[in-house]
Amino acid sequence: TLRDANAMSRYVEPLVKDFVTLLNKFPSAFRTSLDGCIFVINNYNFMLKHTKARALAGMQLSYASTSTLEQLLFDNVHLFIELQLDATFGELINFVRDAARGDARAVDAAALRRVLANFATLWRQRDAFERVQGDVLRAFADFDIATLVLQKIVQQVRGRRARGAQFTLYYRRLDDMVNSTVRTAADADRKAIRASYVPLLDVRNRLNRLLL
């Protein structure tokens, strides 16, 4: 009955809190931070669906219980995306981060050439973004959560209300570095940079085809 369901809700909410406390102890036991993050996301997703199902069955679960789980789920999704993009495009992202700590106008042309050339190699292999997509589908058996993660990746590399590893924002900063460097670089560096640089529009168009 509805009365019994409401009585049961008093026991479910403490269980949610205990579940969160226990789950936070597990990630450090995994070999990599990425594996730990996947474990946490899958469990938060399961618990969130379970609590929402109980609410539909008549339990008056507090908004705090479900909203806490939703926030923790989304926080870990953003962390997963950051880790996943770092694993695939870490050299480029770290280069941009390091430059942001100093004078972005004083970029080392040789280092920029190396980063652009390595990314261009990934680009020519035509499987870098496919690997990201495949890793997501293997990590999350639940179709809903896999779709959410892929959509968030697209949003992040597009830079729409993005958090964490915002690939397109990094790539835009890289574009600024390219433009400022080619204006002052020697002819050989200028030609090499222009030859290896993959335009931002090309990156975005390819992601639209793969992940939408």
mmCIF file of C-alpha atoms in Angstrom:
data_model
loop_
_atom_site.group_PDB
_atom_site.id
_atom_site.type_symbol
_atom_site.label_atom_id
_atom_site.label_comp_id
_atom_site.label_asym_id
_atom_site.label_seq_id
_atom_site.Cartn_x
_atom_site.Cartn_y
_atom_site.Cartn_z
ATOM 1 C CA THR A 1 0.000 0.000 0.000
ATOM 2 C CA LEU A 2 0.993 3.667 -0.274
ATOM 3 C CA ARG A 3 1.331 3.856 3.512
ATOM 4 C CA ASP A 4 3.703 0.889 3.542
ATOM 5 C CA ALA A 5 5.677 2.406 0.676
ATOM 6 C CA ASN A 6 6.099 5.676 2.542
ATOM 7 C CA ALA A 7 7.214 3.798 5.640
ATOM 8 C CA MET A 8 9.807 1.927 3.585
ATOM 9 C CA SER A 9 11.180 5.210 2.227
ATOM 10 C CA ARG A 10 12.516 5.979 5.719
ATOM 11 C CA TYR A 11 14.841 3.000 5.353
ATOM 12 C CA VAL A 12 15.800 3.585 1.736
ATOM 13 C CA GLU A 13 17.217 7.091 2.192
ATOM 14 C CA PRO A 14 19.793 6.073 4.867
ATOM 15 C CA LEU A 15 20.758 3.183 2.607
ATOM 16 C CA VAL A 16 21.444 5.645 -0.200
ATOM 17 C CA LYS A 17 23.770 7.622 2.076
ATOM 18 C CA ASP A 18 25.549 4.470 3.203
ATOM 19 C CA PHE A 19 25.849 3.335 -0.412
ATOM 20 C CA VAL A 20 27.538 6.606 -1.398
ATOM 21 C CA THR A 21 29.948 6.383 1.541
ATOM 22 C CA LEU A 22 30.872 2.800 0.707
ATOM 23 C CA LEU A 23 31.183 3.389 -3.024
ATOM 24 C CA ASN A 24 33.631 6.239 -2.525
ATOM 25 C CA LYS A 25 36.088 3.781 -0.942
ATOM 26 C CA PHE A 26 36.361 1.531 -4.021
ATOM 27 C CA PRO A 27 38.027 3.581 -6.813
ATOM 28 C CA SER A 28 41.486 3.467 -5.202
ATOM 29 C CA ALA A 29 41.400 -0.330 -5.383
ATOM 30 C CA PHE A 30 41.431 -0.318 -9.195
ATOM 31 C CA ARG A 31 44.528 -0.434 -11.350
ATOM 32 C CA THR A 32 43.767 2.880 -13.056
ATOM 33 C CA SER A 33 41.729 5.964 -12.203
ATOM 34 C CA LEU A 34 39.723 5.367 -15.373
ATOM 35 C CA ASP A 35 38.712 1.856 -14.277
ATOM 36 C CA GLY A 36 37.708 3.156 -10.854
ATOM 37 C CA CYS A 37 35.653 5.912 -12.443
ATOM 38 C CA ILE A 38 33.829 3.428 -14.686
ATOM 39 C CA PHE A 39 32.987 1.268 -11.662
ATOM 40 C CA VAL A 40 31.594 4.257 -9.769
ATOM 41 C CA ILE A 41 29.507 5.498 -12.713
ATOM 42 C CA ASN A 42 27.950 2.085 -13.326
ATOM 43 C CA ASN A 43 27.006 1.749 -9.659
ATOM 44 C CA TYR A 44 25.633 5.276 -9.317
ATOM 45 C CA ASN A 45 23.612 4.700 -12.455
ATOM 46 C CA PHE A 46 22.208 1.438 -11.084
ATOM 47 C CA MET A 47 21.342 3.001 -7.726
ATOM 48 C CA LEU A 48 19.745 6.047 -9.346
ATOM 49 C CA LYS A 49 17.519 3.890 -11.533
ATOM 50 C CA HIS A 50 16.629 1.753 -8.515
ATOM 51 C CA THR A 51 15.623 4.732 -6.365
ATOM 52 C CA LYS A 52 13.608 6.282 -9.190
ATOM 53 C CA ALA A 53 11.796 2.967 -9.684
ATOM 54 C CA ARG A 54 10.938 2.908 -5.990
ATOM 55 C CA ALA A 55 9.586 6.460 -6.269
ATOM 56 C CA LEU A 56 7.367 5.399 -9.156
ATOM 57 C CA ALA A 57 6.127 2.541 -6.985
ATOM 58 C CA GLY A 58 4.817 5.075 -4.466
ATOM 59 C CA MET A 59 7.692 5.774 -2.092
ATOM 60 C CA GLN A 60 8.054 9.418 -1.185
ATOM 61 C CA LEU A 61 11.814 9.619 -1.517
ATOM 62 C CA SER A 62 13.216 13.039 -0.793
ATOM 63 C CA TYR A 63 14.441 15.194 -3.627
ATOM 64 C CA ALA A 64 17.826 15.278 -1.880
ATOM 65 C CA SER A 65 18.308 11.514 -2.294
ATOM 66 C CA THR A 66 17.838 11.438 -6.048
ATOM 67 C CA SER A 67 19.461 14.814 -6.721
ATOM 68 C CA THR A 68 22.562 13.775 -4.761
ATOM 69 C CA LEU A 69 22.897 10.603 -6.816
ATOM 70 C CA GLU A 70 22.320 12.514 -10.055
ATOM 71 C CA GLN A 71 24.972 15.090 -9.170
ATOM 72 C CA LEU A 72 27.480 12.409 -8.201
ATOM 73 C CA LEU A 73 26.742 10.543 -11.422
ATOM 74 C CA PHE A 74 27.257 13.639 -13.578
ATOM 75 C CA ASP A 75 30.413 14.643 -11.686
ATOM 76 C CA ASN A 76 31.928 11.240 -12.371
ATOM 77 C CA VAL A 77 30.805 11.307 -16.012
ATOM 78 C CA HIS A 78 32.717 14.570 -16.443
ATOM 79 C CA LEU A 79 35.734 13.029 -14.699
ATOM 80 C CA PHE A 80 35.537 9.993 -16.997
ATOM 81 C CA ILE A 81 35.458 12.236 -20.076
ATOM 82 C CA GLU A 82 38.467 14.160 -18.833
ATOM 83 C CA LEU A 83 40.412 10.961 -18.200
ATOM 84 C CA GLN A 84 39.313 9.410 -21.493
ATOM 85 C CA LEU A 85 40.276 12.410 -23.616
ATOM 86 C CA ASP A 86 43.559 12.748 -21.738
ATOM 87 C CA ALA A 87 44.328 9.109 -22.487
ATOM 88 C CA THR A 88 43.851 9.641 -26.229
ATOM 89 C CA PHE A 89 44.835 13.283 -26.770
ATOM 90 C CA GLY A 90 46.930 13.899 -23.669
ATOM 91 C CA GLU A 91 49.960 15.351 -25.444
ATOM 92 C CA LEU A 92 47.913 18.059 -27.141
ATOM 93 C CA ILE A 93 45.846 18.881 -24.062
ATOM 94 C CA ASN A 94 48.880 19.028 -21.766
ATOM 95 C CA PHE A 95 50.724 21.244 -24.236
ATOM 96 C CA VAL A 96 47.862 23.744 -24.215
ATOM 97 C CA ARG A 97 47.562 23.592 -20.428
ATOM 98 C CA ASP A 98 51.273 24.206 -19.986
ATOM 99 C CA ALA A 99 51.217 27.132 -22.412
ATOM 100 C CA ALA A 100 48.276 28.665 -20.538
ATOM 101 C CA ARG A 101 50.428 28.825 -17.390
ATOM 102 C CA GLY A 102 52.964 31.009 -19.175
ATOM 103 C CA ASP A 103 52.942 33.436 -22.067
ATOM 104 C CA ALA A 104 50.853 31.851 -24.827
ATOM 105 C CA ARG A 105 52.465 34.249 -27.293
ATOM 106 C CA ALA A 106 55.894 32.759 -26.558
ATOM 107 C CA VAL A 107 55.205 29.227 -27.783
ATOM 108 C CA ASP A 108 58.159 27.079 -28.734
ATOM 109 C CA ALA A 109 57.759 26.532 -32.468
ATOM 110 C CA ALA A 110 59.556 23.165 -32.448
ATOM 111 C CA ALA A 111 57.328 21.837 -29.643
ATOM 112 C CA LEU A 112 54.240 23.096 -31.452
ATOM 113 C CA ARG A 113 55.350 21.365 -34.640
ATOM 114 C CA ARG A 114 55.766 18.097 -32.735
ATOM 115 C CA VAL A 115 52.318 18.299 -31.111
ATOM 116 C CA LEU A 116 50.632 19.144 -34.404
ATOM 117 C CA ALA A 117 52.460 16.391 -36.266
ATOM 118 C CA ASN A 118 51.525 13.760 -33.680
ATOM 119 C CA PHE A 119 47.877 14.808 -33.682
ATOM 120 C CA ALA A 120 47.881 14.787 -37.485
ATOM 121 C CA THR A 121 49.152 11.202 -37.345
ATOM 122 C CA LEU A 122 46.219 10.237 -35.118
ATOM 123 C CA TRP A 123 43.921 12.079 -37.476
ATOM 124 C CA ARG A 124 45.224 10.219 -40.542
ATOM 125 C CA GLN A 125 44.775 6.888 -38.802
ATOM 126 C CA ARG A 126 41.079 7.789 -38.684
ATOM 127 C CA ASP A 127 40.416 5.746 -35.559
ATOM 128 C CA ALA A 128 41.267 8.045 -32.647
ATOM 129 C CA PHE A 129 37.712 9.208 -32.107
ATOM 130 C CA GLU A 130 36.369 5.769 -32.949
ATOM 131 C CA ARG A 131 38.521 4.368 -30.130
ATOM 132 C CA VAL A 132 36.975 6.833 -27.704
ATOM 133 C CA GLN A 133 33.522 5.796 -28.851
ATOM 134 C CA GLY A 134 34.393 2.087 -28.586
ATOM 135 C CA ASP A 135 35.883 2.519 -25.112
ATOM 136 C CA VAL A 136 32.663 4.155 -23.918
ATOM 137 C CA LEU A 137 30.467 1.390 -25.324
ATOM 138 C CA ARG A 138 32.663 -1.286 -23.732
ATOM 139 C CA ALA A 139 32.749 0.500 -20.376
ATOM 140 C CA PHE A 140 29.002 0.992 -19.998
ATOM 141 C CA ALA A 141 26.673 -1.881 -20.775
ATOM 142 C CA ASP A 142 23.618 0.217 -19.945
ATOM 143 C CA PHE A 143 22.568 1.890 -23.192
ATOM 144 C CA ASP A 144 21.210 4.984 -21.430
ATOM 145 C CA ILE A 145 24.410 5.768 -19.572
ATOM 146 C CA ALA A 146 26.580 5.016 -22.621
ATOM 147 C CA THR A 147 24.449 7.402 -24.672
ATOM 148 C CA LEU A 148 24.694 10.064 -21.958
ATOM 149 C CA VAL A 149 28.484 9.788 -21.869
ATOM 150 C CA LEU A 150 28.781 9.981 -25.663
ATOM 151 C CA GLN A 151 26.486 12.994 -25.788
ATOM 152 C CA LYS A 152 28.527 14.695 -23.091
ATOM 153 C CA ILE A 153 31.718 13.993 -25.035
ATOM 154 C CA VAL A 154 30.212 15.613 -28.106
ATOM 155 C CA GLN A 155 29.088 18.580 -26.031
ATOM 156 C CA GLN A 156 32.520 18.899 -24.495
ATOM 157 C CA VAL A 157 34.491 18.701 -27.692
ATOM 158 C CA ARG A 158 32.020 21.186 -29.140
ATOM 159 C CA GLY A 159 32.427 23.387 -26.071
ATOM 160 C CA ARG A 160 28.705 23.708 -25.252
ATOM 161 C CA ARG A 161 28.315 24.400 -21.521
ATOM 162 C CA ALA A 162 31.250 22.079 -21.116
ATOM 163 C CA ARG A 163 33.092 21.082 -17.981
ATOM 164 C CA GLY A 164 36.320 19.210 -17.467
ATOM 165 C CA ALA A 165 38.247 18.170 -20.568
ATOM 166 C CA GLN A 166 36.816 20.625 -23.091
ATOM 167 C CA PHE A 167 38.596 19.451 -26.187
ATOM 168 C CA THR A 168 37.374 22.096 -28.589
ATOM 169 C CA LEU A 169 38.243 24.849 -26.142
ATOM 170 C CA TYR A 170 41.753 23.386 -25.960
ATOM 171 C CA TYR A 171 41.847 23.147 -29.722
ATOM 172 C CA ARG A 172 40.729 26.759 -30.073
ATOM 173 C CA ARG A 173 43.571 27.801 -27.787
ATOM 174 C CA LEU A 174 45.893 25.718 -29.927
ATOM 175 C CA ASP A 175 44.544 27.534 -32.978
ATOM 176 C CA ASP A 176 45.422 30.852 -31.325
ATOM 177 C CA MET A 177 48.947 29.562 -30.697
ATOM 178 C CA VAL A 178 49.264 28.460 -34.311
ATOM 179 C CA ASN A 179 48.150 31.857 -35.600
ATOM 180 C CA SER A 180 50.454 33.789 -33.279
ATOM 181 C CA THR A 181 53.423 31.500 -33.922
ATOM 182 C CA VAL A 182 53.243 31.498 -37.724
ATOM 183 C CA ARG A 183 53.377 35.303 -37.694
ATOM 184 C CA THR A 184 56.800 35.291 -36.053
ATOM 185 C CA ALA A 185 58.279 31.874 -36.871
ATOM 186 C CA ALA A 186 61.002 31.184 -39.383
ATOM 187 C CA ASP A 187 59.878 30.148 -42.849
ATOM 188 C CA ALA A 188 60.659 26.458 -42.271
ATOM 189 C CA ASP A 189 58.663 26.361 -39.021
ATOM 190 C CA ARG A 190 55.803 28.300 -40.560
ATOM 191 C CA LYS A 191 55.482 25.878 -43.465
ATOM 192 C CA ALA A 192 55.728 22.808 -41.213
ATOM 193 C CA ILE A 193 53.097 24.129 -38.819
ATOM 194 C CA ARG A 194 50.646 24.968 -41.570
ATOM 195 C CA ALA A 195 51.222 21.633 -43.278
ATOM 196 C CA SER A 196 50.444 19.528 -40.203
ATOM 197 C CA TYR A 197 47.675 21.584 -38.569
ATOM 198 C CA VAL A 198 44.208 19.984 -38.694
ATOM 199 C CA PRO A 199 41.549 22.733 -38.872
ATOM 200 C CA LEU A 200 39.140 22.951 -35.952
ATOM 201 C CA LEU A 201 36.159 22.796 -38.304
ATOM 202 C CA ASP A 202 37.358 19.449 -39.671
ATOM 203 C CA VAL A 203 37.620 18.041 -36.131
ATOM 204 C CA ARG A 204 34.122 19.188 -35.227
ATOM 205 C CA ASN A 205 32.596 17.864 -38.443
ATOM 206 C CA ARG A 206 34.140 14.458 -37.933
ATOM 207 C CA LEU A 207 32.864 14.258 -34.375
ATOM 208 C CA ASN A 208 29.396 15.176 -35.557
ATOM 209 C CA ARG A 209 29.447 12.200 -37.924
ATOM 210 C CA LEU A 210 30.811 9.769 -35.348
ATOM 211 C CA LEU A 211 29.088 10.598 -32.085
ATOM 212 C CA LEU A 212 25.712 12.096 -32.953
#
